[in-house]
Coordinates of C-alpha atoms in Angstrom, one line a residue:
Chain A
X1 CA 23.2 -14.7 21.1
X2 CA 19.7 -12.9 21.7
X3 CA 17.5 -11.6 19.3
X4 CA 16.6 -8.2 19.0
X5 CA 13.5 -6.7 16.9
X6 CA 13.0 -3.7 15.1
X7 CA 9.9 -1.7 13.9
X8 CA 10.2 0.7 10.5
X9 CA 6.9 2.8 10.5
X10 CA 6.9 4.9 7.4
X11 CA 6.6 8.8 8.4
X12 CA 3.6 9.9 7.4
X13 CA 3.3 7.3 4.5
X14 CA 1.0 8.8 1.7
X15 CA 2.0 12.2 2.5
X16 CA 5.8 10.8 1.4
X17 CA 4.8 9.3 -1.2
X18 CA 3.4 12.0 -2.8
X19 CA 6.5 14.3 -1.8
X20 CA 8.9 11.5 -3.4
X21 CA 7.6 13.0 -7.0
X22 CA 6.3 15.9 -6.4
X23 CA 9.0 17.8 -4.6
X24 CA 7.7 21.2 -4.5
X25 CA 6.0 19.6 -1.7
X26 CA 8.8 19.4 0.3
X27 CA 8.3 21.6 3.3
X28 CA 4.3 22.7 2.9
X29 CA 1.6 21.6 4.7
X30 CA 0.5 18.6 2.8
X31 CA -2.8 16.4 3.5
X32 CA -4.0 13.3 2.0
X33 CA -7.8 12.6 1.8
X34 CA -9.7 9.6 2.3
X35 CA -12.0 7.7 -0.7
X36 CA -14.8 10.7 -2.1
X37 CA -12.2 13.0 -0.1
X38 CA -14.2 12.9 2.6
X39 CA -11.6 12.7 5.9
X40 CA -8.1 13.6 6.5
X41 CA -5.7 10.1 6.6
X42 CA -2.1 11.3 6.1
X43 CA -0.9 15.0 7.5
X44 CA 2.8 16.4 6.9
X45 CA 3.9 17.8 9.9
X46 CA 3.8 21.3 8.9
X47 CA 0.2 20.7 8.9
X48 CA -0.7 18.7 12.3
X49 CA 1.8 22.0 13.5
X50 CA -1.6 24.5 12.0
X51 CA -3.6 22.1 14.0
X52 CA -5.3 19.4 11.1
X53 CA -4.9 16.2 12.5
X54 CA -5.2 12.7 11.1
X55 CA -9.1 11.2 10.9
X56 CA -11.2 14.6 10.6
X57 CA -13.6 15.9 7.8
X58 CA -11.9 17.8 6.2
X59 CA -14.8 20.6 5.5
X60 CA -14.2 20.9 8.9
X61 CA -10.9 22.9 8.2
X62 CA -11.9 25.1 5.0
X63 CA -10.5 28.1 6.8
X64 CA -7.1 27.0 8.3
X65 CA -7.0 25.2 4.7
X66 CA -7.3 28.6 2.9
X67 CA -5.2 30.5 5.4
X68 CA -2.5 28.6 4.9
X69 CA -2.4 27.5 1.2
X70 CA -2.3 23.7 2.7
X71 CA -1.8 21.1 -0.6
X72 CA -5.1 18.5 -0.4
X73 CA -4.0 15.3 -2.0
X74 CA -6.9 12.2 -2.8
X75 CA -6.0 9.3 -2.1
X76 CA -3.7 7.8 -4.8
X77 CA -3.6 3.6 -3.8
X78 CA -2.4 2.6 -6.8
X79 CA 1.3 4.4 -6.0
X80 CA 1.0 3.8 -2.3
X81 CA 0.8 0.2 -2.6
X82 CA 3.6 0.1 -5.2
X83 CA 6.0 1.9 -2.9
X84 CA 5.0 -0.3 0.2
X85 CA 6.3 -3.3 -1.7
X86 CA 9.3 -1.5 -2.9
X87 CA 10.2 0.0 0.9
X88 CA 9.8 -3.5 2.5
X89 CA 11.7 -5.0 -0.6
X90 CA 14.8 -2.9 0.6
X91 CA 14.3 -3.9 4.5
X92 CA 14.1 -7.3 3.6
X93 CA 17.5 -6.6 1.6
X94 CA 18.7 -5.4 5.2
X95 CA 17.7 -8.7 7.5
X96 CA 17.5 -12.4 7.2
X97 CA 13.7 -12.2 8.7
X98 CA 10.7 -9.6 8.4
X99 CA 7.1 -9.7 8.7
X100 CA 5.4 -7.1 7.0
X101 CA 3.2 -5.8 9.3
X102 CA 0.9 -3.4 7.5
X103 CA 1.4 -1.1 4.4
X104 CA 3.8 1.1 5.7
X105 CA 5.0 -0.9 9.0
X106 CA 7.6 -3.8 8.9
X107 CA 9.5 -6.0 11.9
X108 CA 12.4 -7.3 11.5
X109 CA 14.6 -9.8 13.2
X110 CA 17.4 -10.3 13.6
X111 CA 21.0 -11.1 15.7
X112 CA 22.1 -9.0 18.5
X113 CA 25.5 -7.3 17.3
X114 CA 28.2 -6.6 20.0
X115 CA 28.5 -2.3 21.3
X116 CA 27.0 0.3 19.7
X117 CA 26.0 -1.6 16.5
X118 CA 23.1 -1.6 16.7
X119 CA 22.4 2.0 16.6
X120 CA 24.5 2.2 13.4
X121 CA 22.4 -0.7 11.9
X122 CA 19.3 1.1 12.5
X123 CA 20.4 4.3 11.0
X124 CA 21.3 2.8 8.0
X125 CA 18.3 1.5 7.9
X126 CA 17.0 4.6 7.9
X127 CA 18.7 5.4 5.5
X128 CA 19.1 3.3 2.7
X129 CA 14.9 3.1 2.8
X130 CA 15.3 6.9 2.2
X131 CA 18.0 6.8 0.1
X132 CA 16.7 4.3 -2.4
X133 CA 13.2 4.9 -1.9
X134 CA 12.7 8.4 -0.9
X135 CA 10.6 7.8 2.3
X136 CA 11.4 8.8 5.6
X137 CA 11.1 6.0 8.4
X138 CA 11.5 5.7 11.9
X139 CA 13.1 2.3 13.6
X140 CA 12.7 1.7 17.1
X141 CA 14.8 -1.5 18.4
X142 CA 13.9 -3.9 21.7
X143 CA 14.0 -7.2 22.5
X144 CA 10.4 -7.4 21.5
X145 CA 7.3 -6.8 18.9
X146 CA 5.9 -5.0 22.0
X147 CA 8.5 -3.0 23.3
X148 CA 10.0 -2.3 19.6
X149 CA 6.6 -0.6 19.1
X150 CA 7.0 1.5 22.0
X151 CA 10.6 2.6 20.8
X152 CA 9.4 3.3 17.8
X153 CA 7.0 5.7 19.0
X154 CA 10.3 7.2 20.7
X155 CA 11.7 7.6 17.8
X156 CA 9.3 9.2 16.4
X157 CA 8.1 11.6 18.7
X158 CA 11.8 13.3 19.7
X159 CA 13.2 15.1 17.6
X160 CA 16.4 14.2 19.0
X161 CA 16.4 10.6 18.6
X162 CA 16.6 11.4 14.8
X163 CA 14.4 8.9 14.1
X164 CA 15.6 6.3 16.0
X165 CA 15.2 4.5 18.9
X166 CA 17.3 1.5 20.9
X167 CA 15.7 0.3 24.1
X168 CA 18.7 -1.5 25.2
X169 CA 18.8 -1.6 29.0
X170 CA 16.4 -1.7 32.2
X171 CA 16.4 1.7 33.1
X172 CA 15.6 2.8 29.7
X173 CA 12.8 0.6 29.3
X174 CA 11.5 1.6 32.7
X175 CA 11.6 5.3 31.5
X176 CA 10.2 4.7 28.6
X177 CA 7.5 2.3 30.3
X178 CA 6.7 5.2 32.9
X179 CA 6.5 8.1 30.0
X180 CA 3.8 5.9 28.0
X181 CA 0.0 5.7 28.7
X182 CA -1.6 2.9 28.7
X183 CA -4.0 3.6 26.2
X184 CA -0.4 4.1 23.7
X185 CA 0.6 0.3 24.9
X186 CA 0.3 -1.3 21.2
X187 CA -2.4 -4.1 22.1
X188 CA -4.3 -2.6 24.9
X189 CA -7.8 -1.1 23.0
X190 CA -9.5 1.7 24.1
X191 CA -11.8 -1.1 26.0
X192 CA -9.3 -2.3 28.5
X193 CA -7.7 1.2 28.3
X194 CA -10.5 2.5 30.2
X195 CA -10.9 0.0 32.2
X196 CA -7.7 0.4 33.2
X197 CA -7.7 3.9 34.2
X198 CA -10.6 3.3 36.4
X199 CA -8.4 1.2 38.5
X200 CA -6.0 4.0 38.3
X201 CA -3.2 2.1 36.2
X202 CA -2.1 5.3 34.6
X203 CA 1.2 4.4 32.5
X204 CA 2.8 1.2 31.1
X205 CA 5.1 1.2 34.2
X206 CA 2.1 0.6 36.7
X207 CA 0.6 -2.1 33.9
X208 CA 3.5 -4.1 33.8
X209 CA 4.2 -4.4 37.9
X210 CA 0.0 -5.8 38.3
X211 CA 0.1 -9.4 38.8
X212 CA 0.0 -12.0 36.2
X213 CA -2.8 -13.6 37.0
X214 CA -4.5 -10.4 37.6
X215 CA -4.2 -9.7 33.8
X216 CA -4.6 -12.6 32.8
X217 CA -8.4 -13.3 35.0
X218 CA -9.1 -9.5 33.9
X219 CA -7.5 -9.2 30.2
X220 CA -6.8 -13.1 28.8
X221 CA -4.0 -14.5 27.8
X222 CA -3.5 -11.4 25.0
X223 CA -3.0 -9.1 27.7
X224 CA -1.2 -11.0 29.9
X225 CA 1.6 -11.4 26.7
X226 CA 1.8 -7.7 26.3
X227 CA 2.9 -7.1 29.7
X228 CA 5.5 -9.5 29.4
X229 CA 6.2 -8.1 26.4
X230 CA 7.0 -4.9 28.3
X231 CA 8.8 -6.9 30.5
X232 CA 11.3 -8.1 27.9
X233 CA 10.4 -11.5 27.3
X234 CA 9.1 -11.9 23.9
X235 CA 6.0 -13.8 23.5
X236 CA 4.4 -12.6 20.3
X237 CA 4.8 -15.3 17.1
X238 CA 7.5 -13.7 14.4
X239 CA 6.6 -14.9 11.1
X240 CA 4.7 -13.8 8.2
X241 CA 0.9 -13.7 9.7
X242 CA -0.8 -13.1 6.8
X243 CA -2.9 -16.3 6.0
X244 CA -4.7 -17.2 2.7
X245 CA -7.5 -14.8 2.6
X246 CA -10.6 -16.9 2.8
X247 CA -12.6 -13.8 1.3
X248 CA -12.1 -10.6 -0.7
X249 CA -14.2 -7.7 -0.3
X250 CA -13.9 -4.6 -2.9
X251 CA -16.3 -2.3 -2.5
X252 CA -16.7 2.1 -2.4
X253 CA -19.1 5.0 -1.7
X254 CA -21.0 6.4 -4.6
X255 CA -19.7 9.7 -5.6
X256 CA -23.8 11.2 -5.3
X257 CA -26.5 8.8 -4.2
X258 CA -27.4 6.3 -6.9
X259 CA -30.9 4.9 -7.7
X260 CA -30.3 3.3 -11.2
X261 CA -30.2 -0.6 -11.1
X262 CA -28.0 0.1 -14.5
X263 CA -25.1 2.7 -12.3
X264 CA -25.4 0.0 -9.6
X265 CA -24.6 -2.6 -12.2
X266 CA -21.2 -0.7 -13.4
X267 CA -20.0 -0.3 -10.1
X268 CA -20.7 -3.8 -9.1
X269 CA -18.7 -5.1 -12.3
X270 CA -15.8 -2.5 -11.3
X271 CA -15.6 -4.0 -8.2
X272 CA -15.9 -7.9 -9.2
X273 CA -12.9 -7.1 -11.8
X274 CA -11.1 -5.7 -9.0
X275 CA -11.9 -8.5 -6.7
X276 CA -10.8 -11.1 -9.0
X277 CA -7.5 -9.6 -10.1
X278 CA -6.7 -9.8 -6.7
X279 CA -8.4 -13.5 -6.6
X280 CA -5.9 -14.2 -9.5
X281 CA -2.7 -12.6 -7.9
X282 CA -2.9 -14.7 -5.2
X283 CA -3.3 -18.2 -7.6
X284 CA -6.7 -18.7 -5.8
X285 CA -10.2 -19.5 -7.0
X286 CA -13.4 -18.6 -5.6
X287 CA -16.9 -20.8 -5.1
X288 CA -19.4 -17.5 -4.8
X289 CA -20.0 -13.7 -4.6
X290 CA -21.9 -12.4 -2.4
X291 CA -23.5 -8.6 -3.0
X292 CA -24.2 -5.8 -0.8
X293 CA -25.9 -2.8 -0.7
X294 CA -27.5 0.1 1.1
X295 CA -29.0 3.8 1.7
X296 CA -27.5 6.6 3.6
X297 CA -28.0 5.3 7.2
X298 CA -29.1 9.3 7.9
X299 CA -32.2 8.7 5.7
X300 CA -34.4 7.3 8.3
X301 CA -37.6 7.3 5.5
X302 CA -35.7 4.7 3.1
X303 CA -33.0 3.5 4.9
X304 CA -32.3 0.1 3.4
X305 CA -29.4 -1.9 3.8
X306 CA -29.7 -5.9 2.1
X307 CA -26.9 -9.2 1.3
X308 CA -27.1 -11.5 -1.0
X309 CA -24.9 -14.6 -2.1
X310 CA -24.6 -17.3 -4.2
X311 CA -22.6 -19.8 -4.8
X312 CA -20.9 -20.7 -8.1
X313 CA -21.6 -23.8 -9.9
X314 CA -17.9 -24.2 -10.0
X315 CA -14.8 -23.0 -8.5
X316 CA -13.4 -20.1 -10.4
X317 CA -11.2 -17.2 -11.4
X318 CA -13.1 -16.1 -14.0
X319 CA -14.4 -12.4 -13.9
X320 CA -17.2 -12.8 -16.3
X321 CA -19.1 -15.6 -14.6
X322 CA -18.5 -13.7 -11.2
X323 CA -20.1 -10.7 -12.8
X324 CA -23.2 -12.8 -13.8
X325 CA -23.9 -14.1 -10.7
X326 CA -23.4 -10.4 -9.0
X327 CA -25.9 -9.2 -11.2
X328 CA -27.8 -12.3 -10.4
X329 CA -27.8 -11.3 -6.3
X330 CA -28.2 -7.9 -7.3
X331 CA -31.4 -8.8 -8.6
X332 CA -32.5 -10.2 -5.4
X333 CA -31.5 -7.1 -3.2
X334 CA -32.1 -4.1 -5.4
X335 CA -35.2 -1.7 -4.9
X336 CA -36.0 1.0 -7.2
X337 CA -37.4 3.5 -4.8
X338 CA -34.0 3.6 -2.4
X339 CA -31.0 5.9 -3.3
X340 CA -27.9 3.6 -2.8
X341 CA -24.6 5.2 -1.4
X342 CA -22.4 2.3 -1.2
X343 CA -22.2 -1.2 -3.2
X344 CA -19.8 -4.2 -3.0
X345 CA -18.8 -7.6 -3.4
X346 CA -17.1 -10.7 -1.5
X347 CA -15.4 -13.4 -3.1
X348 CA -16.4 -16.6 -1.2
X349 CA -15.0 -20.0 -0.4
X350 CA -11.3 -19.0 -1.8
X351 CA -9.2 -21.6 -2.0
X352 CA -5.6 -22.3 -3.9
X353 CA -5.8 -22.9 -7.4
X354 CA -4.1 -25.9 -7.2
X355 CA -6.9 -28.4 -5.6
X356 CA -9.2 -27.1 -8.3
X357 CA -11.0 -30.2 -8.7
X358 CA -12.4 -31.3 -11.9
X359 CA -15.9 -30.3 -12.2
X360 CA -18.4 -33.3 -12.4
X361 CA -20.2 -31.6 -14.8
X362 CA -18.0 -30.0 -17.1
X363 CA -20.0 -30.4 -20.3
X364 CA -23.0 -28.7 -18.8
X365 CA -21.3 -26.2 -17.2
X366 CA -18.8 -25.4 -20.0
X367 CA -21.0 -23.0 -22.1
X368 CA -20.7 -20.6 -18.9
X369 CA -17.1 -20.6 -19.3
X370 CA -15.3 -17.6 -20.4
X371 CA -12.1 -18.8 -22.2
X372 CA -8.8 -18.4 -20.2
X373 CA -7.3 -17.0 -23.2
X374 CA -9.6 -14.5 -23.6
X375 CA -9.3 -13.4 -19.6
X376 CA -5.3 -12.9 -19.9
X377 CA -5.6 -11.3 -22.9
X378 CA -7.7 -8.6 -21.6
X379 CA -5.3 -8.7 -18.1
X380 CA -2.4 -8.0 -21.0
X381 CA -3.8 -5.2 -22.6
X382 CA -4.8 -3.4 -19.5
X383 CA -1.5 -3.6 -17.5
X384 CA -0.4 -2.1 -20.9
X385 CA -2.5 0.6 -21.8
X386 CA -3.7 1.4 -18.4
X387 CA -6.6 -0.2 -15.9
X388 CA -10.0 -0.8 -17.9
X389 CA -9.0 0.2 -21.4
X390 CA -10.7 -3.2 -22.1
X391 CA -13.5 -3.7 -19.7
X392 CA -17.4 -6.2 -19.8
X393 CA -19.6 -3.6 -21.1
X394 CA -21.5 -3.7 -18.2
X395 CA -19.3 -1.6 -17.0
X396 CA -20.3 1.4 -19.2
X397 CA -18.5 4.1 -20.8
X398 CA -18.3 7.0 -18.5
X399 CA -18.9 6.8 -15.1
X400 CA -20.9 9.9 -13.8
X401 CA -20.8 8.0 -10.0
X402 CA -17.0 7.7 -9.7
X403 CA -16.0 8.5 -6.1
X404 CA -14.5 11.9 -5.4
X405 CA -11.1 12.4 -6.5
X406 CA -10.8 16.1 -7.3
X407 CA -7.0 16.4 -6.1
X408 CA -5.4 12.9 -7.6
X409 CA -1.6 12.5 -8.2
X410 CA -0.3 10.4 -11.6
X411 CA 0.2 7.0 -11.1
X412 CA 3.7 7.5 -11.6
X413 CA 5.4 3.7 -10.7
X414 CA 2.7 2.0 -12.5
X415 CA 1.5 3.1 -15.8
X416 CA 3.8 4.6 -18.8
X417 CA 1.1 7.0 -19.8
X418 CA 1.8 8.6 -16.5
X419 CA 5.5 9.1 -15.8
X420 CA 6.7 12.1 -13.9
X421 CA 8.7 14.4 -16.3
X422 CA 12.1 15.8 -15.5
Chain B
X1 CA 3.4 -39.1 -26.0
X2 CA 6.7 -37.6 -27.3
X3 CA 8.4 -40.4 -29.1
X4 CA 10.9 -38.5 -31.0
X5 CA 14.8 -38.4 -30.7
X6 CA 15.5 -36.3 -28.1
X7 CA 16.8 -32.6 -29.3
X8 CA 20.7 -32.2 -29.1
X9 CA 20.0 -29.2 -28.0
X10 CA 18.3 -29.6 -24.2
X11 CA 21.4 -29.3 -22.9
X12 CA 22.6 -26.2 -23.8
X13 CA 19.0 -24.6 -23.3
X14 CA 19.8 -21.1 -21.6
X15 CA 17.2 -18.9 -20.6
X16 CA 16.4 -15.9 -23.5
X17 CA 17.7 -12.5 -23.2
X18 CA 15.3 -10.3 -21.0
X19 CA 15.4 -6.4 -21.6
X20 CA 14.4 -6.3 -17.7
X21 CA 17.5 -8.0 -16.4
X22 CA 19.8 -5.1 -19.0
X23 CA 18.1 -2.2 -18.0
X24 CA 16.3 -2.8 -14.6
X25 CA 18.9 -5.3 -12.4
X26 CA 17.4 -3.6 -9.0
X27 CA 13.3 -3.3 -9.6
X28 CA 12.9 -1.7 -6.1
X29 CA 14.8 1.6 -6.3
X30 CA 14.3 1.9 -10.0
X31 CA 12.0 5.0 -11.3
X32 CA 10.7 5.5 -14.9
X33 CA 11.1 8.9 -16.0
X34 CA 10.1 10.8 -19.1
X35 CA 12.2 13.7 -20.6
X36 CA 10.4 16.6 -20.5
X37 CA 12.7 18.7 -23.0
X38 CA 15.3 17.8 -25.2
X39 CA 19.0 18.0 -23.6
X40 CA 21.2 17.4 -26.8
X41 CA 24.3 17.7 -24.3
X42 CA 23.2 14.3 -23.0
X43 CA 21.9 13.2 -26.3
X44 CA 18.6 12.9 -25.2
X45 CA 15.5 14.0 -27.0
X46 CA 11.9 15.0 -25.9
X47 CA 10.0 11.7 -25.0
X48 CA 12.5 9.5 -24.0
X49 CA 12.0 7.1 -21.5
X50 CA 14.8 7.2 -18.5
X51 CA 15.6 4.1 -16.0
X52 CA 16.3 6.1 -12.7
X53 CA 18.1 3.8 -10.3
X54 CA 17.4 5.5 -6.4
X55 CA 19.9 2.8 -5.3
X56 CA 23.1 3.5 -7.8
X57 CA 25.9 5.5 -6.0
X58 CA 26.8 7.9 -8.9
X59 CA 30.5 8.5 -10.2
X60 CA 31.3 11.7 -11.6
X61 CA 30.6 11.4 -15.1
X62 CA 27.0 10.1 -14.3
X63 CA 23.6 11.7 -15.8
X64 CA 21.6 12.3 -12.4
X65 CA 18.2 13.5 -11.7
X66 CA 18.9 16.3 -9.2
X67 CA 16.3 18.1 -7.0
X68 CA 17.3 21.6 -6.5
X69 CA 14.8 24.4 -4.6
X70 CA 12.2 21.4 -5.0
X71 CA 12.5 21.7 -8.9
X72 CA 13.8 18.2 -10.8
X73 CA 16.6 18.9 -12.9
X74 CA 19.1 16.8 -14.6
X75 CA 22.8 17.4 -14.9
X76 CA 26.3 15.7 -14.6
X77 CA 27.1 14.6 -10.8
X78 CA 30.0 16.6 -11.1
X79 CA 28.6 20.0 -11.8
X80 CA 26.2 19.1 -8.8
X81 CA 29.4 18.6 -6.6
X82 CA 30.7 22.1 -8.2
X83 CA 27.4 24.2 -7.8
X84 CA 26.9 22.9 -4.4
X85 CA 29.9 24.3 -2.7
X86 CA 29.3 27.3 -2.2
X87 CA 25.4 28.3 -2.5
X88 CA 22.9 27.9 0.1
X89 CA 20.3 25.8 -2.3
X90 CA 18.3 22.9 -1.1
X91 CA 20.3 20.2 -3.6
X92 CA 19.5 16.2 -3.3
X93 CA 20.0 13.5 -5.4
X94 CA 17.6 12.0 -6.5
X95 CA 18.9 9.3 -8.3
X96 CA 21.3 7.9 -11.2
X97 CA 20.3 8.0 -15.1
X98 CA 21.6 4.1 -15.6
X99 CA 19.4 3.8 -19.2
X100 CA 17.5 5.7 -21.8
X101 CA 15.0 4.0 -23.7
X102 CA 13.9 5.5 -27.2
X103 CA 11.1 4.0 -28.6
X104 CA 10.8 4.6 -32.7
X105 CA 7.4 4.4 -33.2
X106 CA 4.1 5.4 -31.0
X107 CA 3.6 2.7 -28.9

């Protein structure tokens, strides 16, 4: 029996999630804003249809904003990434194999059914993600990662497909193929896209009938497995492809430019905390830090950009001696006379907790040791009472360099001070 | 080392009650709601914490959250069936009242 694959894409992701509790959104044009709200990254319909697309400034459209009464939203990642993991919970519910692709894309796989099944599977698909969750999706279906993409886009783009798509046969697939640009091909970069053109391959149709070893002496062995992809014959792996990350990078724009080594310093420990709750989500420890910082690249008088790392004495988990050596490489980078606009950190060396090894020098070593007790009882308290109600006091009190977040929604899935009222 | 005699017990260890498992069997399509006003019908009081299941398929004499003209409300299935015949209103359901938690003091 063959294997078929299908691709849920999340419609307009943040923009749902915001519409699943606020419902007088329903219907308006609704746009979600980047960190500091600088850029558009999620547009409702309604307002691509008054011409704001995704990816723009979003000063850019003050007027058509106004005109309009269009709803700006900032970004709110705390409730994107809970309903991410709740949508692919239910797909996973729906097949015996998925690979979560992104945070609002999924493939699954699974066994060809005989006749028109398969559109009924992937409407209720559709479906149940909608019903349970309250987020629109679109399913495209092929025989593979490729072509499922492409049907997807299908899906998505007709209104008459209502939201889904079945590439089932050879004609369809050559329509499809000849009704796609190449630069649309999931796979193909804008690189080999205009490269492409330039040798007048136009659509997917006239990619897929070049020669093999054409593409493959022109485009490597990647390109060579998207056209036969396209073809039909799946060559892409199908598994969870997410690997132990071997580093963790949390970092943000300043709200206004920063100069104070002391502003820089409660940033820096904002983003180690973060860093290392995700270190310690994953059961993994970590054998450095390594800092970063620098200017506005427009000021050409005191543009300044500097790294710095360290490694740890030990491997760790442990915020507090991450934070120290941070500061430490901090130290090393910082220069009064610049104003900073962006800081971060990296986590280095992660490994899983489990080979921990012993530390050779534990008595020495053990006076730098923040007690594990003391680290899960401030994780308990904040997962209670909200994120940093017990935080290093490096951190400070009130943040006057916070990014830009003038039009945040609650975090309604993950914090009882916050729950949407009915 | 443990040297003991063993407890007569091991073997009928079971694993302690768990609120979560009562009140939230399908984490994924469950929603925390507050009440916003009292609704003494339904026996529920300002504050109260409800367990919105996305997933439940409601019966008749269910509580549901119900979104009508993009406005949350909260009323008996039924009546939703009823006042949906005949009028024109957006109406969805948004999901099924399975719990309501009452804490008795401030948290």
């Amino acid at each position: 029996m063959k294997k078929l694959i299908a691709l849920i894409d999340c419609n307009q992701f943040y923009v749902s999630c915001e519409r699943a509790f606020n419902p007088s959104l329903e219907g308006r044009p609704v746009i979600v804003l980047s960190n500091n709200d600088g850029c558009t990254v999620s547009c409702s319909p309604e307002a691509k249809q008054i011409g704001i697309p995704v990816g723009v400034p979003v000063f850019q459209y003050r007027k058509e904003i106004e005109k309009h009464g269009v709803v700006m939203c900032s970004s709110n990642y705390a409730l994107y990434s809970d309903m991410s993991s709740r949508v692919m919970k239910v797909l996973a519910d729906c097949a015996s194999e998925i690979e979560v692709y992104s945070i609002d894309e999924a493939f699954l796989r699974f066994h060809q059914a005989p006749g028109g099944e398969i559109m009924r599977f992937a409407s209720h698909l559709r479906q149940q993600v909608r019903k349970k969750t309250g987020i629109p999706v679109s399913v495209g279906v092929a025989v593979s990662k490729t072509l499922a993409k492409l049907a997807n886009r299908i899906a998505k783009k007709n209104p008459s497909c209502q939201g889904v798509c079945y590439l089932s046969d050879k004609a369809q697939i050559s329509l499809a193929l000849a009704q796609t640009a190449v630069g649309d091909i999931w796979g193909i970069g804008r690189k080999y896209t205009a490269w492409l053109e330039s040798q007048k391959v136009h659509t997917a149709l006239q990619f897929v009938d070049l020669g093999d070893t054409w593409i493959r002496k022109r485009m490597t062995i990647k390109g060579l497995a998207t056209a036969w992809e396209l073809r039909g014959m799946p060559c892409l792996p199908f598994g969870d492809t997410r690997t132990h990350n071997r580093e963790i990078c949390c970092s943000l724009s300043f709200g206004r430019p920063v100069q104070r080594l002391e502003e820089i310093r409660e940033a820096l420990t904002r983003h180690v905390l973060q860093a290392v709750s995700q270190l310690r989500d994953q059961q993994a420890v970590a054998g450095g830090v390594g800092v970063f910082i620098h200017s506005h690249r427009r000021d050409i008088t005191h543009a300044y950009a500097n790294y710095y790392s360290i490694s740890s004495p030990q491997l760790s988990d442990d915020p507090f001696l991450f934070i120290r050596l941070a500061f430490r490489a901090l130290n090393k980078i910082y220069r009064p006379e610049i104003s900073y606009v962006k800081t971060g950190v990296f986590l280095l060396d992660i490994s899983p907790k489990q080979y921990l090894p012993p530390s050779l020098f534990e008595e020495e070593s053990s006076r730098d040791k923040t007690s594990e007790a003391l680290i899960q009882a401030m994780e308990h308290i904040n997962r209670r009472w909200g994120k940093h109600t017990v935080r290093p006091a490096t951190m400070g009190k009130k943040v006057s360099w916070d990014i830009k977040r003038d039009h945040l929604s609650n975090p309604h899935t993950t914090s009882w001070k916050h729950l949407p009222e009915c | 080392m443990h040297t003991g005699f063993p407890s007569p017990a091991q073997s009928y260890h079971e694993k302690s009650m768990n609120l979560q498992d009562l009140l939230v069997p399908h984490p994924e399509t469950t929603f925390f709601m507050r009440a916003g006003s009292s609704y003494e019908e339904y026996c529920i009081q300002k504050g109260d914490i409800m367990v919105v299941d996305r997933g439940a398929q409601p019966s008749a004499k269910d509580l549901v959250i119900a979104v009508v003209n993009a406005r949350r409300c909260l009323m008996r299935f039924e009546k939703l069936s009823r006042c949906s015949a005949g009028e024109e209103d957006a109406i969805e359901v948004w999901g099924t009242v399975t719990s309501i938690v009452r804490p008795m003091r401030v948290l």
